[in-house]
CSV table of N, CA and C in Angstrom, one decimal:
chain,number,residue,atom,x,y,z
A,1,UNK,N,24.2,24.9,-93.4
A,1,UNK,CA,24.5,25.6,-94.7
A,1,UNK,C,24.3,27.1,-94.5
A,2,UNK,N,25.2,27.8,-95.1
A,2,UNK,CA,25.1,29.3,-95.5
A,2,UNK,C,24.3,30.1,-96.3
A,3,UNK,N,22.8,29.8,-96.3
A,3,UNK,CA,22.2,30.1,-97.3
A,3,UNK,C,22.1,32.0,-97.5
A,4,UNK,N,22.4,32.4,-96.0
A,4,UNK,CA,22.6,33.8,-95.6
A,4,UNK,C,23.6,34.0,-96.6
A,5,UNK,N,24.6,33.9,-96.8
A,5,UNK,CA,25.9,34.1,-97.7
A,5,UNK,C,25.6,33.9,-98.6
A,6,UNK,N,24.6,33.9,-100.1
A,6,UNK,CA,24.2,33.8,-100.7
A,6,UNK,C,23.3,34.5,-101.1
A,7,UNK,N,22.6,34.9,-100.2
A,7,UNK,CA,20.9,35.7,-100.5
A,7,UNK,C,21.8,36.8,-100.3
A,8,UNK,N,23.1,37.5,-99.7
A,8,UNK,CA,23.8,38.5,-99.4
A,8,UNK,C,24.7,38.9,-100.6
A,9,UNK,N,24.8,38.0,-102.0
A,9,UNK,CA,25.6,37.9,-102.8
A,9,UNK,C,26.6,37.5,-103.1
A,10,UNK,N,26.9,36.6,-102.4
A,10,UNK,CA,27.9,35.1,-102.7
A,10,UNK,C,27.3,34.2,-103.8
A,11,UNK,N,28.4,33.8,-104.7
A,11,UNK,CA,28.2,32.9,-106.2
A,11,UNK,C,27.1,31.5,-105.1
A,12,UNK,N,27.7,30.9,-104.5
A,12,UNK,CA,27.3,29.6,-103.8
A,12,UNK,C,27.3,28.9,-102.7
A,13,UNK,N,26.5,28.3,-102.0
A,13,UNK,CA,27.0,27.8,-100.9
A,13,UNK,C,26.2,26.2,-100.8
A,14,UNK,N,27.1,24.8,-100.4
A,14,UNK,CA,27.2,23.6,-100.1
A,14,UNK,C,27.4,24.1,-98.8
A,15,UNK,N,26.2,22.7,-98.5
A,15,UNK,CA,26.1,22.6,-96.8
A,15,UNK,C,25.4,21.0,-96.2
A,16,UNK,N,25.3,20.9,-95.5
A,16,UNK,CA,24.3,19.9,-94.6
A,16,UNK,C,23.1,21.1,-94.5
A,17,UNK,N,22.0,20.4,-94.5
A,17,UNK,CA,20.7,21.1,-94.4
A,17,UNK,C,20.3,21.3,-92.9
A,18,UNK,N,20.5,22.2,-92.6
A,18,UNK,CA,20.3,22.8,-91.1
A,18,UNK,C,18.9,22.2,-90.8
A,19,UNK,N,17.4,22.6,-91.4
A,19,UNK,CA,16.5,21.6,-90.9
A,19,UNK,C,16.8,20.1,-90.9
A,20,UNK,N,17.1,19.9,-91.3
A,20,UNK,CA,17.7,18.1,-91.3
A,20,UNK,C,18.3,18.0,-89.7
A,21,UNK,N,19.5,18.8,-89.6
A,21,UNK,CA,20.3,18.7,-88.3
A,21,UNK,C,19.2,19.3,-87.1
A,22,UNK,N,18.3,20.1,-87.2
A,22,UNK,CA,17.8,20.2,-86.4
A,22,UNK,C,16.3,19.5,-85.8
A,23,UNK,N,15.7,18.3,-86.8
A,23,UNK,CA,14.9,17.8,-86.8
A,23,UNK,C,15.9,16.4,-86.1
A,24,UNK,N,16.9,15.8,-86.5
A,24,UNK,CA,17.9,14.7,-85.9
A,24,UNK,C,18.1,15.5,-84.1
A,25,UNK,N,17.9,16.7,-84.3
A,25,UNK,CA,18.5,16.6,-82.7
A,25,UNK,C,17.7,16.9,-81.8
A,26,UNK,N,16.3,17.4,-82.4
A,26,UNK,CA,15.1,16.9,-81.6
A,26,UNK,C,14.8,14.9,-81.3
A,27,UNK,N,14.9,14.5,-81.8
A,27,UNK,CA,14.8,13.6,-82.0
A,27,UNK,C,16.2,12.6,-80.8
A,28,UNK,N,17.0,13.1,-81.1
A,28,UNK,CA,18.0,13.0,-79.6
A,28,UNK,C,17.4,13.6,-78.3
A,29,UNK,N,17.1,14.7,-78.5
A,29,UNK,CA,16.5,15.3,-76.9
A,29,UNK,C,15.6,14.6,-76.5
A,30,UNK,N,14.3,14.4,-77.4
A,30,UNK,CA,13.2,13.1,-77.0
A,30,UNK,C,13.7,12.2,-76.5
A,31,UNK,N,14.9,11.3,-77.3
A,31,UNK,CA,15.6,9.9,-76.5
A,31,UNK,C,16.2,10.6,-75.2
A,32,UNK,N,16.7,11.3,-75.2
A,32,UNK,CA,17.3,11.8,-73.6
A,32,UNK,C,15.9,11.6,-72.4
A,33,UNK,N,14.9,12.5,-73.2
A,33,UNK,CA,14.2,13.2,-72.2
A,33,UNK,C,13.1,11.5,-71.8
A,34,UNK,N,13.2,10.6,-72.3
A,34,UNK,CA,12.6,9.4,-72.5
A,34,UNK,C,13.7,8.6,-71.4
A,35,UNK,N,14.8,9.0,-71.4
A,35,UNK,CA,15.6,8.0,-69.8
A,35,UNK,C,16.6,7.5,-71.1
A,36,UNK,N,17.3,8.0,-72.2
A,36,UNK,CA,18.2,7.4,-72.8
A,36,UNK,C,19.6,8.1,-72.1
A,37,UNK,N,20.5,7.1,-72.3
A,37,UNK,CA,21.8,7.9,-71.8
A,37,UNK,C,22.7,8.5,-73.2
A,38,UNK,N,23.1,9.7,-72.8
A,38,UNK,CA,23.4,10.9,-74.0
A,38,UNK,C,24.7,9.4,-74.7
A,39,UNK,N,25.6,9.0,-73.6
A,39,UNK,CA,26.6,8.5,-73.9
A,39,UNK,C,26.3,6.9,-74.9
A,40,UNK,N,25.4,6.7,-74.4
A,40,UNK,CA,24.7,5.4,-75.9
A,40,UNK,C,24.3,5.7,-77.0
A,41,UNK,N,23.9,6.9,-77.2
A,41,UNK,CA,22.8,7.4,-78.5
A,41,UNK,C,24.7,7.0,-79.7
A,42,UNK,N,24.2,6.8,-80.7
A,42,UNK,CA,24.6,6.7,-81.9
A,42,UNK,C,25.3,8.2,-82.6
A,43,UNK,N,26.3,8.3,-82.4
A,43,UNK,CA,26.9,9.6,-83.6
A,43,UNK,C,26.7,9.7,-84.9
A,44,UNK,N,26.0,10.5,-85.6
A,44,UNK,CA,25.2,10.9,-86.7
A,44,UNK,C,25.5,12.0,-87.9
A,45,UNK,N,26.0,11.5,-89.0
A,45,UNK,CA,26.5,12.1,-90.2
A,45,UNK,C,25.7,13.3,-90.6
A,46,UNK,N,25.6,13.9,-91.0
A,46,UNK,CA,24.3,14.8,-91.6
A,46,UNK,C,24.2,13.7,-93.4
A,47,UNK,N,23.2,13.5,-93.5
A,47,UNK,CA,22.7,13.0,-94.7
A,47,UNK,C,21.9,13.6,-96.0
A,48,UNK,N,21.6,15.0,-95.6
A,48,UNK,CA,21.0,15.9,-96.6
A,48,UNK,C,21.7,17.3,-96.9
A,49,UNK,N,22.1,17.3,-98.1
A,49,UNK,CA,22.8,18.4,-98.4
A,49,UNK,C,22.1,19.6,-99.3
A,50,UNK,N,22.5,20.5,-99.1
A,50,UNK,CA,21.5,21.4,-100.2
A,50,UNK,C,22.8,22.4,-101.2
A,51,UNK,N,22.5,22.4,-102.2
A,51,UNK,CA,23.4,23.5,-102.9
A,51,UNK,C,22.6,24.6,-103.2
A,52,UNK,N,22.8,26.2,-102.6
A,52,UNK,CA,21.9,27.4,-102.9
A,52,UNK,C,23.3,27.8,-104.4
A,53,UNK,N,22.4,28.7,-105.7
A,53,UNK,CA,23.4,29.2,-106.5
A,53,UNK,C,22.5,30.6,-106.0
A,54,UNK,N,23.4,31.8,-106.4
A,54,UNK,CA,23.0,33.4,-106.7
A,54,UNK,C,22.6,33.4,-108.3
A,55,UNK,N,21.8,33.5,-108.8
A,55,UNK,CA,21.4,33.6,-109.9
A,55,UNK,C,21.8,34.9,-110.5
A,56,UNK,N,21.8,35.7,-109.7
A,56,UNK,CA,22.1,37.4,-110.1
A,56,UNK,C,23.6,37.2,-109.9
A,57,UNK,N,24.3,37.0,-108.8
A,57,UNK,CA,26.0,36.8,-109.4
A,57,UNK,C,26.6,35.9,-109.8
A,58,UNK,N,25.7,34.7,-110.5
A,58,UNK,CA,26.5,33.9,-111.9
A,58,UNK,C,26.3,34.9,-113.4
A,59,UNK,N,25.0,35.5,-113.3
A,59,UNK,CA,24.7,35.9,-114.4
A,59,UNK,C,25.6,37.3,-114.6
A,60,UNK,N,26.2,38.3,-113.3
A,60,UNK,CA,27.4,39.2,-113.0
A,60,UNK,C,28.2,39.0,-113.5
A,61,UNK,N,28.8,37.2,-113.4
A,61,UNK,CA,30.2,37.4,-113.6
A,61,UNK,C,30.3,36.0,-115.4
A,62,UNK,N,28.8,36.1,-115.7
A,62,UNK,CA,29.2,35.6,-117.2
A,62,UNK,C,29.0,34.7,-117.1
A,63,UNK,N,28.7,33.6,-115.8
A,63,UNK,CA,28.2,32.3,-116.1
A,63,UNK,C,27.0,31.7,-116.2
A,64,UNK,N,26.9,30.4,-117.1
A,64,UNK,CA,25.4,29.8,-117.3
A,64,UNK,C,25.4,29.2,-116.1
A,65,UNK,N,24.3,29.4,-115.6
A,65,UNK,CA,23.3,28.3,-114.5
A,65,UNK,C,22.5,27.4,-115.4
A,66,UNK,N,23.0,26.2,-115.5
A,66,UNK,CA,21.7,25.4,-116.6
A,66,UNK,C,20.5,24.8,-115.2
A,67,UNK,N,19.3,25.0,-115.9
A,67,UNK,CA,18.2,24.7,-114.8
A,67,UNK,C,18.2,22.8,-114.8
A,68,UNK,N,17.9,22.7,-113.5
A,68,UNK,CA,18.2,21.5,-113.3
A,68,UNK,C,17.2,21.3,-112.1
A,69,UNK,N,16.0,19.8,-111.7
A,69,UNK,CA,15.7,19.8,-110.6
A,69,UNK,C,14.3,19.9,-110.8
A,70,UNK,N,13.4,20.0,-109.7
A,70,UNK,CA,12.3,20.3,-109.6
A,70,UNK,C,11.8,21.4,-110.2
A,71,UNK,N,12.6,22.4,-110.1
A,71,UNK,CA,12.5,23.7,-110.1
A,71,UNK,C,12.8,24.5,-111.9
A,72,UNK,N,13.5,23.3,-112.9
A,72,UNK,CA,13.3,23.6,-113.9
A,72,UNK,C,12.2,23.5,-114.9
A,73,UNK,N,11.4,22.4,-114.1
A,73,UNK,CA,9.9,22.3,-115.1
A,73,UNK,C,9.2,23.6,-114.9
């Protein structure tokens, strides 16, 4: 995910969660480094997505952010 593009002032960014991908590919190197062959291991989706909003450029260009999530209590 682009969360850089965002914190830089982009409205939004949808992604796969890079710690996610990079915790999965530790997790491959272990199986390698354990005598697995690269060519057996399983091809793997990313499963965790994150959506970052700019709160300062929804509110720029007039739109509501309704709070939603953990983060609105």
């Amino acid at each position: 995910m682009a969360r850089e593009f965002v914190e830089s002032g982009n409205l939004m960014s949808y992604g796969s969660s890079i710690v996610d991908l990079q915790r999965r590919a530790a997790a491959y190197v272990d199986n390698i480094l354990k005598g697995a062959k690269p060519a057996d291991l399983p091809v793997q989706q990313p499963t965790k997505f994150e959506l970052v909003i700019n709160h300062m450029t929804a509110t720029a260009l007039g739109l509501a952010i309704p709070a939603i999530g953990p983060a609105a209590s």
